[in-house]
Amino acid sequence: MNIAIILAGGVGSRMKTIDRPKQYIEVKGRPIINYCLRTFQRHKEVDEIYIVADVSWQDYITDWIKKDKITKFCGFAPAGKSRQHSIYNGLIACEQSAGEEAVVIIHDAARPFVTEEIIDECIAGAKEMDGAMPVITVKDTVYCSKDGKSIASLLERSQLFAGQAPESFRYGKYRRIHDAATDEELANTRGSSEIAYKNGMEIRLFPGAEKNFKITTMEDLTNFEAELNKEGV
Amino acid sequence: MNIAIILAGGVGSRMKTIDRPKQYIEVKGRPIINYCLRTFQRHKEVDEIYIVADVSWQDYITDWIKKDKITKFCGFAPAGKSRQHSIYNGLIACEQSAGEEAVVIIHDAARPFVTEEIIDECIAGAKEMDGAMPVITVKDTVYCSKDGKSIASLLERSQLFAGQAPESFRYGKYRRIHDAATDEELANTRGSSEIAYKNGMEIRLFPGAEKNFKITTMEDLTNFEAELNKEGV
């Protein structure tokens, strides 16, 4: 059983000129969230899809799910007060289907260019180990500083990786970590794999793709439209 | 004595649709390199400006320096085979003016939005310590991995900083590090402050600005033009 959980709870506060969260902006005939939904729908090994979204947007999403025939959609979970709280809500929403060994694949609605190959790697990695995550190399020269004023140490750039989504996990282990975590721990978690790693889960890293970026700014949106034009969508 | 060294040796290979290195693309009536040149020209504490550039572009730059009245310009240095080699060439080019305690401020031609305040901090930091560098926080969740396949450790994001330019250094100490460095050491250096820090110079970090980005991709260029439009340039 492989279950996709799509995180669409964000409010998109970085794009103030837009009247709605970024994942609901309609580009080339469909909202951004539907691009990744179609990929998960098409993937042969994905069995069910859950969406974490604010209640006020659920009717809108439901309309679009019907229009795009996302037949694997099984239900909503309410948005949480942090990304990790939203993930927890998604884990609870799918608990009827997800057994101990099920794989959950957690994705951002605002990453439209996830590929079937990335989803393949997520599923395979979570089956071999406890989870998997696409990563890209860090382009900046990164310095470590305890006070932001003087350099404490240099970091070897070839050993630094930035996490993308989707991240996959074995349901049972990952769920129990969330059940045991304090509210504060969830609120302070920055990456879904971070909390897994800290609690002893083994996470396989694999190469992601620059194109699998998250739409955050107006420039990202322009970039996304340009890519679609290039592909003749 | 405060000397600006502007690095314009890059060939802009990431933007293949453009017929020239990015720093020479003309936007709103002047090449990108001239935006930072005008800021260094205007800054009251900057005495001289040197430019590291491929010989084939030096006539072009000379024309634009005249048009924009960059009267502090004192000479060219040839582009090196790596960024750090270019810096070394710049350090050699200004050796007649630069005494032991002079401050060199090393900037990228493709960062048009450097501000006078950032230059202030560079000069003050190099006078108090051995050098200074603007940094911004790292937005990604960064994982450390030795093999790119499994997580070796997590990094505390609040302690991670990405270096920007300009970086400033006391001339004497910084020059001697380059005189002593092997060709390979220069070629493998990723940040101008990295080689300084590794050789015992104390570098002051201070907050840079998102807007002080480096134009690398077509999207960065679009972004730059949008910013100029916003400012009514």
GROMACS .gro file of C-alpha atoms in nm:
model
  466
    1MET     CA    1   0.000   0.000   0.000
    2ASN     CA    2   0.152   0.330  -0.114
    3ILE     CA    3  -0.028   0.645  -0.007
    4ALA     CA    4   0.038   1.001  -0.127
    5ILE     CA    5  -0.025   1.286   0.115
    6ILE     CA    6  -0.034   1.623  -0.061
    7LEU     CA    7   0.033   1.926   0.156
    8ALA     CA    8  -0.177   2.220   0.043
    9GLY     CA    9  -0.225   2.398   0.373
   10GLY     CA   10   0.015   2.685   0.304
   11VAL     CA   11  -0.123   3.035   0.283
   12GLY     CA   12   0.135   3.169   0.035
   13SER     CA   13   0.215   3.483   0.232
   14ARG     CA   14   0.526   3.555   0.023
   15MET     CA   15   0.315   3.642  -0.283
   16LYS     CA   16   0.106   3.929  -0.160
   17THR     CA   17  -0.018   4.042  -0.500
   18ILE     CA   18  -0.211   3.720  -0.548
   19ASP     CA   19  -0.557   3.669  -0.400
   20ARG     CA   20  -0.508   3.304  -0.308
   21PRO     CA   21  -0.252   3.054  -0.180
   22LYS     CA   22  -0.005   2.973  -0.457
   23GLN     CA   23  -0.105   2.609  -0.497
   24TYR     CA   24  -0.451   2.723  -0.614
   25ILE     CA   25  -0.334   2.971  -0.876
   26GLU     CA   26  -0.462   2.851  -1.212
   27VAL     CA   27  -0.195   2.815  -1.478
   28LYS     CA   28  -0.269   2.686  -1.828
   29GLY     CA   29  -0.617   2.572  -1.741
   30ARG     CA   30  -0.574   2.408  -1.399
   31PRO     CA   31  -0.461   2.497  -1.046
   32ILE     CA   32  -0.097   2.431  -0.963
   33ILE     CA   33  -0.193   2.155  -0.715
   34ASN     CA   34  -0.347   1.954  -0.999
   35TYR     CA   35  -0.013   1.914  -1.179
   36CYS     CA   36   0.132   1.694  -0.906
   37LEU     CA   37  -0.205   1.527  -0.845
   38ARG     CA   38  -0.209   1.411  -1.208
   39THR     CA   39   0.139   1.262  -1.170
   40PHE     CA   40   0.043   1.069  -0.856
   41GLN     CA   41  -0.281   0.960  -1.026
   42ARG     CA   42  -0.082   0.830  -1.325
   43HIS     CA   43   0.180   0.645  -1.118
   44LYS     CA   44   0.096   0.274  -1.117
   45GLU     CA   45   0.219   0.201  -0.764
   46VAL     CA   46   0.036   0.483  -0.586
   47ASP     CA   47  -0.289   0.348  -0.440
   48GLU     CA   48  -0.449   0.639  -0.256
   49ILE     CA   49  -0.419   1.017  -0.237
   50TYR     CA   50  -0.504   1.237   0.063
   51ILE     CA   51  -0.491   1.616   0.062
   52VAL     CA   52  -0.417   1.837   0.361
   53ALA     CA   53  -0.594   2.169   0.301
   54ASP     CA   54  -0.775   2.447   0.475
   55VAL     CA   55  -1.147   2.368   0.501
   56SER     CA   56  -1.234   2.684   0.304
   57TRP     CA   57  -1.058   2.544  -0.005
   58GLN     CA   58  -1.188   2.189   0.005
   59ASP     CA   59  -1.491   2.251  -0.221
   60TYR     CA   60  -1.268   2.417  -0.478
   61ILE     CA   61  -1.026   2.121  -0.472
   62THR     CA   62  -1.312   1.873  -0.493
   63ASP     CA   63  -1.437   2.040  -0.813
   64TRP     CA   64  -1.094   2.023  -0.970
   65ILE     CA   65  -1.039   1.661  -0.863
   66LYS     CA   66  -1.358   1.570  -1.049
   67LYS     CA   67  -1.260   1.770  -1.356
   68ASP     CA   68  -0.916   1.606  -1.372
   69LYS     CA   69  -1.045   1.259  -1.277
   70ILE     CA   70  -0.819   1.212  -0.974
   71THR     CA   71  -0.995   0.887  -0.885
   72LYS     CA   72  -0.735   0.784  -0.624
   73PHE     CA   73  -0.841   1.074  -0.400
   74CYS     CA   74  -0.968   0.933  -0.069
   75GLY     CA   75  -1.011   1.230   0.160
   76PHE     CA   76  -0.902   1.556   0.316
   77ALA     CA   77  -0.718   1.638   0.635
   78PRO     CA   78  -0.734   1.984   0.794
   79ALA     CA   79  -0.432   2.214   0.767
   80GLY     CA   80  -0.216   2.225   1.078
   81LYS     CA   81  -0.044   2.520   1.241
   82SER     CA   82   0.294   2.412   1.100
   83ARG     CA   83   0.401   2.195   0.807
   84GLN     CA   84   0.474   1.906   1.042
   85HIS     CA   85   0.136   1.944   1.212
   86SER     CA   86  -0.022   1.923   0.865
   87ILE     CA   87   0.174   1.604   0.798
   88TYR     CA   88   0.048   1.459   1.126
   89ASN     CA   89  -0.310   1.541   1.023
   90GLY     CA   90  -0.244   1.365   0.692
   91LEU     CA   91  -0.110   1.057   0.873
   92ILE     CA   92  -0.424   1.044   1.087
   93ALA     CA   93  -0.651   1.088   0.783
   94CYS     CA   94  -0.514   0.778   0.610
   95GLU     CA   95  -0.489   0.552   0.917
   96GLN     CA   96  -0.778   0.328   0.806
   97SER     CA   97  -0.585   0.223   0.495
   98ALA     CA   98  -0.226   0.244   0.614
   99GLY     CA   99  -0.084  -0.059   0.789
  100GLU     CA  100   0.251  -0.074   0.970
  101GLU     CA  101   0.447  -0.135   0.652
  102ALA     CA  102   0.257   0.100   0.418
  103VAL     CA  103   0.462   0.371   0.247
  104VAL     CA  104   0.344   0.731   0.278
  105ILE     CA  105   0.477   0.973   0.017
  106ILE     CA  106   0.451   1.330   0.142
  107HIS     CA  107   0.457   1.599  -0.125
  108ASP     CA  108   0.412   1.976  -0.154
  109ALA     CA  109   0.118   2.091  -0.367
  110ALA     CA  110   0.340   2.375  -0.490
  111ARG     CA  111   0.600   2.141  -0.649
  112PRO     CA  112   0.425   2.075  -0.980
  113PHE     CA  113   0.714   1.904  -1.157
  114VAL     CA  114   0.754   1.593  -0.944
  115THR     CA  115   0.820   1.304  -1.183
  116GLU     CA  116   0.717   0.939  -1.185
  117GLU     CA  117   1.087   0.849  -1.150
  118ILE     CA  118   1.116   1.048  -0.828
  119ILE     CA  119   0.806   0.872  -0.693
  120ASP     CA  120   0.963   0.536  -0.795
  121GLU     CA  121   1.272   0.620  -0.589
  122CYS     CA  122   1.060   0.727  -0.293
  123ILE     CA  123   0.875   0.397  -0.288
  124ALA     CA  124   1.184   0.182  -0.345
  125GLY     CA  125   1.387   0.371  -0.081
  126ALA     CA  126   1.116   0.342   0.183
  127LYS     CA  127   1.086  -0.032   0.116
  128GLU     CA  128   1.461  -0.093   0.146
  129MET     CA  129   1.517   0.139   0.442
  130ASP     CA  130   1.268   0.340   0.649
  131GLY     CA  131   1.225   0.631   0.412
  132ALA     CA  132   1.367   0.827   0.120
  133MET     CA  133   1.414   1.187   0.015
  134PRO     CA  134   1.532   1.359  -0.307
  135VAL     CA  135   1.820   1.600  -0.248
  136ILE     CA  136   2.008   1.852  -0.456
  137THR     CA  137   2.353   1.992  -0.394
  138VAL     CA  138   2.381   2.324  -0.214
  139LYS     CA  139   2.506   2.594  -0.452
  140ASP     CA  140   2.605   2.859  -0.199
  141THR     CA  141   2.930   2.861  -0.010
  142VAL     CA  142   2.798   2.782   0.337
  143TYR     CA  143   2.965   2.903   0.655
  144CYS     CA  144   2.885   2.788   1.004
  145SER     CA  145   2.856   3.060   1.265
  146LYS     CA  146   2.721   3.037   1.619
  147ASP     CA  147   2.654   3.410   1.654
  148GLY     CA  148   2.617   3.529   1.292
  149LYS     CA  149   2.923   3.750   1.338
  150SER     CA  150   3.227   3.528   1.313
  151ILE     CA  151   3.295   3.204   1.128
  152ALA     CA  152   3.288   2.899   1.359
  153SER     CA  153   3.376   2.648   1.088
  154LEU     CA  154   3.368   2.580   0.719
  155LEU     CA  155   3.148   2.311   0.571
  156GLU     CA  156   3.257   2.076   0.298
  157ARG     CA  157   3.022   2.174   0.018
  158SER     CA  158   3.034   1.836  -0.153
  159GLN     CA  159   2.881   1.686   0.163
  160LEU     CA  160   2.591   1.932   0.190
  161PHE     CA  161   2.252   1.851   0.044
  162ALA     CA  162   1.926   2.041   0.041
  163GLY     CA  163   1.611   1.836   0.084
  164GLN     CA  164   1.327   1.848  -0.167
  165ALA     CA  165   0.989   1.672  -0.162
  166PRO     CA  166   0.831   1.418  -0.187
  167GLU     CA  167   0.968   1.239   0.116
  168SER     CA  168   0.857   0.884   0.185
  169PHE     CA  169   0.832   0.690   0.510
  170ARG     CA  170   0.716   0.358   0.649
  171TYR     CA  171   0.380   0.445   0.802
  172GLY     CA  172   0.404   0.267   1.140
  173LYS     CA  173   0.739   0.402   1.257
  174TYR     CA  174   0.673   0.751   1.124
  175ARG     CA  175   0.325   0.768   1.278
  176ARG     CA  176   0.449   0.664   1.623
  177ILE     CA  177   0.715   0.937   1.618
  178HIS     CA  178   0.437   1.191   1.566
  179ASP     CA  179   0.217   1.039   1.834
  180ALA     CA  180   0.506   1.073   2.080
  181ALA     CA  181   0.627   1.420   1.973
  182THR     CA  182   0.539   1.728   2.174
  183ASP     CA  183   0.353   2.014   2.012
  184GLU     CA  184   0.673   2.218   2.026
  185GLU     CA  185   0.881   1.949   1.858
  186LEU     CA  186   0.636   1.936   1.568
  187ALA     CA  187   0.630   2.317   1.542
  188ASN     CA  188   1.011   2.336   1.531
  189THR     CA  189   1.060   2.064   1.271
  190ARG     CA  190   1.196   2.202   0.944
  191GLY     CA  191   1.206   1.897   0.721
  192SER     CA  192   0.987   1.588   0.734
  193SER     CA  193   1.298   1.368   0.723
  194GLU     CA  194   1.462   1.562   1.005
  195ILE     CA  195   1.219   1.434   1.267
  196ALA     CA  196   1.246   1.083   1.122
  197TYR     CA  197   1.626   1.085   1.128
  198LYS     CA  198   1.639   1.227   1.480
  199ASN     CA  199   1.422   0.939   1.595
  200GLY     CA  200   1.633   0.666   1.446
  201MET     CA  201   1.470   0.605   1.107
  202GLU     CA  202   1.710   0.535   0.823
  203ILE     CA  203   1.649   0.766   0.530
  204ARG     CA  204   1.784   0.695   0.181
  205LEU     CA  205   1.891   1.006  -0.007
  206PHE     CA  206   1.871   1.011  -0.386
  207PRO     CA  207   1.927   1.279  -0.651
  208GLY     CA  208   1.631   1.512  -0.696
  209ALA     CA  209   1.598   1.762  -0.979
  210GLU     CA  210   1.634   2.141  -1.005
  211LYS     CA  211   1.309   2.133  -1.199
  212ASN     CA  212   1.127   1.985  -0.899
  213PHE     CA  213   1.133   2.327  -0.731
  214LYS     CA  214   0.870   2.468  -0.499
  215ILE     CA  215   0.674   2.768  -0.623
  216THR     CA  216   0.723   3.029  -0.354
  217THR     CA  217   0.778   3.366  -0.520
  218MET     CA  218   0.635   3.548  -0.821
  219GLU     CA  219   0.958   3.462  -1.005
  220ASP     CA  220   0.903   3.092  -0.940
  221LEU     CA  221   0.557   3.128  -1.090
  222THR     CA  222   0.698   3.297  -1.402
  223ASN     CA  223   0.954   3.020  -1.420
  224PHE     CA  224   0.684   2.753  -1.397
  225GLU     CA  225   0.482   2.911  -1.678
  226ALA     CA  226   0.794   2.938  -1.895
  227GLU     CA  227   0.865   2.566  -1.842
  228LEU     CA  228   0.509   2.476  -1.943
  229ASN     CA  229   0.539   2.690  -2.255
  230LYS     CA  230   0.867   2.518  -2.340
  231GLU     CA  231   0.695   2.182  -2.312
  232GLY     CA  232   0.403   2.305  -2.525
  233VAL     CA  233   0.144   2.255  -2.249
  234MET     CA  234   4.315   5.337   0.108
  235ASN     CA  235   4.006   5.135   0.007
  236ILE     CA  236   4.021   4.960  -0.327
  237ALA     CA  237   3.735   4.789  -0.511
  238ILE     CA  238   3.815   4.489  -0.730
  239ILE     CA  239   3.527   4.399  -0.960
  240LEU     CA  240   3.524   4.043  -1.092
  241ALA     CA  241   3.393   4.035  -1.449
  242GLY     CA  242   3.584   3.737  -1.582
  243GLY     CA  243   3.292   3.491  -1.584
  244VAL     CA  244   3.171   3.356  -1.915
  245GLY     CA  245   2.806   3.310  -1.813
  246SER     CA  246   2.776   2.955  -1.943
  247ARG     CA  247   2.445   2.898  -1.763
  248MET     CA  248   2.262   3.140  -1.995
  249LYS     CA  249   2.312   2.986  -2.335
  250THR     CA  250   2.052   3.191  -2.517
  251ILE     CA  251   2.250   3.510  -2.462
  252ASP     CA  252   2.540   3.608  -2.690
  253ARG     CA  253   2.759   3.750  -2.414
  254PRO     CA  254   2.863   3.701  -2.049
  255LYS     CA  255   2.581   3.810  -1.822
  256GLN     CA  256   2.762   4.106  -1.669
  257TYR     CA  257   2.770   4.273  -2.012
  258ILE     CA  258   2.401   4.232  -2.093
  259GLU     CA  259   2.255   4.581  -2.130
  260VAL     CA  260   1.950   4.648  -1.916
  261LYS     CA  261   1.773   4.984  -1.907
  262GLY     CA  262   2.045   5.162  -2.096
  263ARG     CA  263   2.365   5.023  -1.942
  264PRO     CA  264   2.547   4.692  -1.898
  265ILE     CA  265   2.484   4.508  -1.570
  266ILE     CA  266   2.845   4.564  -1.455
  267ASN     CA  267   2.788   4.939  -1.459
  268TYR     CA  268   2.522   4.923  -1.186
  269CYS     CA  269   2.772   4.816  -0.921
  270LEU     CA  270   3.045   5.039  -1.070
  271ARG     CA  271   2.820   5.341  -1.016
  272THR     CA  272   2.766   5.244  -0.652
  273PHE     CA  273   3.141   5.209  -0.585
  274GLN     CA  274   3.201   5.537  -0.773
  275ARG     CA  275   2.944   5.713  -0.553
  276HIS     CA  276   3.075   5.570  -0.223
  277LYS     CA  277   3.285   5.836  -0.050
  278GLU     CA  278   3.538   5.598   0.110
  279VAL     CA  279   3.623   5.399  -0.203
  280ASP     CA  280   3.940   5.539  -0.359
  281GLU     CA  281   4.017   5.320  -0.659
  282ILE     CA  282   3.842   5.063  -0.876
  283TYR     CA  283   4.008   4.776  -1.068
  284ILE     CA  284   3.824   4.540  -1.301
  285VAL     CA  285   3.919   4.178  -1.371
  286ALA     CA  286   3.796   4.097  -1.722
  287ASP     CA  287   3.879   3.900  -2.030
  288VAL     CA  288   4.098   4.108  -2.264
  289SER     CA  289   3.838   4.081  -2.543
  290TRP     CA  290   3.588   4.280  -2.333
  291GLN     CA  291   3.818   4.554  -2.204
  292ASP     CA  292   3.747   4.800  -2.488
  293TYR     CA  293   3.375   4.757  -2.436
  294ILE     CA  294   3.411   4.821  -2.062
  295THR     CA  295   3.635   5.122  -2.123
  296ASP     CA  296   3.366   5.282  -2.341
  297TRP     CA  297   3.103   5.232  -2.072
  298ILE     CA  298   3.331   5.360  -1.796
  299LYS     CA  299   3.367   5.683  -1.990
  300LYS     CA  300   2.995   5.711  -2.059
  301ASP     CA  301   2.910   5.659  -1.691
  302LYS     CA  302   3.201   5.873  -1.562
  303ILE     CA  303   3.359   5.601  -1.344
  304THR     CA  304   3.656   5.826  -1.266
  305LYS     CA  305   3.791   5.601  -0.989
  306PHE     CA  306   3.875   5.330  -1.243
  307CYS     CA  307   4.250   5.265  -1.236
  308GLY     CA  308   4.308   4.958  -1.447
  309PHE     CA  309   4.228   4.608  -1.566
  310ALA     CA  310   4.357   4.268  -1.463
  311PRO     CA  311   4.323   3.963  -1.687
  312ALA     CA  312   4.062   3.697  -1.604
  313GLY     CA  313   4.204   3.388  -1.431
  314LYS     CA  314   4.114   3.026  -1.480
  315SER     CA  315   3.910   3.021  -1.160
  316ARG     CA  316   3.738   3.289  -0.951
  317GLN     CA  317   4.021   3.284  -0.699
  318HIS     CA  318   4.283   3.312  -0.974
  319SER     CA  319   4.096   3.619  -1.098
  320ILE     CA  320   4.107   3.765  -0.749
  321TYR     CA  321   4.480   3.704  -0.734
  322ASN     CA  322   4.520   3.887  -1.067
  323GLY     CA  323   4.322   4.177  -0.921
  324LEU     CA  324   4.543   4.185  -0.611
  325ILE     CA  325   4.851   4.205  -0.833
  326ALA     CA  326   4.698   4.478  -1.050
  327CYS     CA  327   4.648   4.713  -0.754
  328GLU     CA  328   4.977   4.644  -0.575
  329GLN     CA  329   5.121   4.985  -0.659
  330SER     CA  330   4.847   5.159  -0.459
  331ALA     CA  331   4.773   4.901  -0.192
  332GLY     CA  332   4.985   4.908   0.120
  333GLU     CA  333   4.984   4.645   0.394
  334GLU     CA  334   4.682   4.794   0.569
  335ALA     CA  335   4.476   4.887   0.262
  336VAL     CA  336   4.130   4.735   0.237
  337VAL     CA  337   4.037   4.551  -0.082
  338ILE     CA  338   3.666   4.505  -0.149
  339ILE     CA  339   3.608   4.220  -0.391
  340HIS     CA  340   3.275   4.223  -0.572
  341ASP     CA  341   3.097   4.032  -0.849
  342ALA     CA  342   3.008   4.236  -1.159
  343ALA     CA  343   2.685   4.035  -1.177
  344ARG     CA  344   2.556   4.159  -0.838
  345PRO     CA  345   2.411   4.492  -0.944
  346PHE     CA  346   2.226   4.574  -0.621
  347VAL     CA  347   2.518   4.610  -0.380
  348THR     CA  348   2.440   4.907  -0.156
  349GLU     CA  349   2.652   5.180  -0.002
  350GLU     CA  350   2.559   5.040   0.340
  351ILE     CA  351   2.701   4.699   0.252
  352ILE     CA  352   3.023   4.867   0.134
  353ASP     CA  353   3.031   5.063   0.463
  354GLU     CA  354   3.017   4.736   0.657
  355CYS     CA  355   3.287   4.581   0.440
  356ILE     CA  356   3.526   4.866   0.509
  357ALA     CA  357   3.447   4.889   0.881
  358GLY     CA  358   3.473   4.510   0.929
  359ALA     CA  359   3.809   4.486   0.754
  360LYS     CA  360   3.943   4.770   0.966
  361GLU     CA  361   3.830   4.613   1.294
  362MET     CA  362   3.925   4.257   1.203
  363ASP     CA  363   4.100   4.118   0.893
  364GLY     CA  364   3.802   4.112   0.663
  365ALA     CA  365   3.424   4.112   0.632
  366MET     CA  366   3.154   3.937   0.433
  367PRO     CA  367   2.777   3.983   0.397
  368VAL     CA  368   2.583   3.664   0.464
  369ILE     CA  369   2.223   3.555   0.438
  370THR     CA  370   2.053   3.269   0.616
  371VAL     CA  371   2.023   2.941   0.431
  372LYS     CA  372   1.661   2.873   0.341
  373ASP     CA  373   1.684   2.504   0.258
  374THR     CA  374   1.685   2.229   0.512
  375VAL     CA  375   2.045   2.114   0.479
  376TYR     CA  376   2.157   1.760   0.541
  377CYS     CA  377   2.515   1.642   0.569
  378SER     CA  378   2.599   1.322   0.383
  379LYS     CA  379   2.939   1.172   0.309
  380ASP     CA  380   2.818   0.955   0.021
  381GLY     CA  381   2.502   1.133  -0.100
  382LYS     CA  382   2.297   0.827  -0.004
  383SER     CA  383   2.250   0.836   0.371
  384ILE     CA  384   2.233   1.119   0.622
  385ALA     CA  385   2.554   1.157   0.822
  386SER     CA  386   2.428   1.442   1.040
  387LEU     CA  387   2.181   1.724   1.061
  388LEU     CA  388   2.295   2.084   1.059
  389GLU     CA  389   2.150   2.349   1.283
  390ARG     CA  390   1.991   2.580   1.029
  391SER     CA  391   2.013   2.888   1.249
  392GLN     CA  392   2.393   2.848   1.239
  393LEU     CA  393   2.423   2.819   0.862
  394PHE     CA  394   2.500   3.122   0.647
  395ALA     CA  395   2.551   3.160   0.275
  396GLY     CA  396   2.821   3.404   0.169
  397GLN     CA  397   2.747   3.692  -0.068
  398ALA     CA  398   2.980   3.955  -0.212
  399PRO     CA  399   3.148   4.199  -0.174
  400GLU     CA  400   3.405   4.050   0.060
  401SER     CA  401   3.671   4.275   0.207
  402PHE     CA  402   4.022   4.198   0.328
  403ARG     CA  403   4.334   4.366   0.460
  404TYR     CA  404   4.558   4.374   0.156
  405GLY     CA  405   4.890   4.256   0.302
  406LYS     CA  406   4.771   3.941   0.479
  407TYR     CA  407   4.536   3.842   0.198
  408ARG     CA  408   4.798   3.897  -0.071
  409ARG     CA  409   5.058   3.683   0.107
  410ILE     CA  410   4.810   3.394   0.135
  411HIS     CA  411   4.773   3.403  -0.243
  412ASP     CA  412   5.147   3.428  -0.302
  413ALA     CA  413   5.192   3.115  -0.090
  414ALA     CA  414   4.897   2.915  -0.225
  415THR     CA  415   4.945   2.640  -0.480
  416ASP     CA  416   4.770   2.656  -0.814
  417GLU     CA  417   4.544   2.371  -0.700
  418GLU     CA  418   4.451   2.545  -0.375
  419LEU     CA  419   4.340   2.852  -0.568
  420ALA     CA  420   4.147   2.641  -0.818
  421ASN     CA  421   3.961   2.457  -0.539
  422THR     CA  422   3.866   2.766  -0.339
  423ARG     CA  423   3.491   2.827  -0.340
  424GLY     CA  424   3.459   3.150  -0.148
  425SER     CA  425   3.709   3.434  -0.117
  426SER     CA  426   3.664   3.429   0.260
  427GLU     CA  427   3.719   3.054   0.276
  428ILE     CA  428   4.086   3.078   0.185
  429ALA     CA  429   4.129   3.372   0.424
  430TYR     CA  430   3.964   3.189   0.714
  431LYS     CA  431   4.163   2.870   0.650
  432ASN     CA  432   4.481   3.076   0.674
  433GLY     CA  433   4.400   3.238   1.003
  434MET     CA  434   4.242   3.568   0.901
  435GLU     CA  435   3.949   3.679   1.116
  436ILE     CA  436   3.644   3.754   0.907
  437ARG     CA  437   3.349   3.957   1.038
  438LEU     CA  438   3.012   3.835   0.912
  439PHE     CA  439   2.729   4.085   0.875
  440PRO     CA  440   2.375   4.066   0.733
  441GLY     CA  441   2.364   4.092   0.354
  442ALA     CA  442   2.042   4.135   0.156
  443GLU     CA  443   1.830   3.904  -0.057
  444LYS     CA  444   1.827   4.183  -0.313
  445ASN     CA  445   2.206   4.168  -0.343
  446PHE     CA  446   2.173   3.847  -0.550
  447LYS     CA  447   2.401   3.736  -0.828
  448ILE     CA  448   2.251   3.724  -1.177
  449THR     CA  449   2.314   3.369  -1.294
  450THR     CA  450   2.006   3.242  -1.474
  451MET     CA  451   1.753   3.392  -1.715
  452GLU     CA  452   1.508   3.411  -1.425
  453ASP     CA  453   1.757   3.620  -1.225
  454LEU     CA  454   1.775   3.856  -1.520
  455THR     CA  455   1.395   3.885  -1.537
  456ASN     CA  456   1.399   3.946  -1.163
  457PHE     CA  457   1.658   4.222  -1.198
  458GLU     CA  458   1.457   4.400  -1.468
  459ALA     CA  459   1.142   4.373  -1.257
  460GLU     CA  460   1.325   4.534  -0.963
  461LEU     CA  461   1.446   4.821  -1.183
  462ASN     CA  462   1.091   4.874  -1.311
  463LYS     CA  463   0.964   4.881  -0.953
  464GLU     CA  464   1.218   5.151  -0.870
  465GLY     CA  465   1.125   5.347  -1.181
  466VAL     CA  466   1.472   5.321  -1.338
   0.00000   0.00000   0.00000
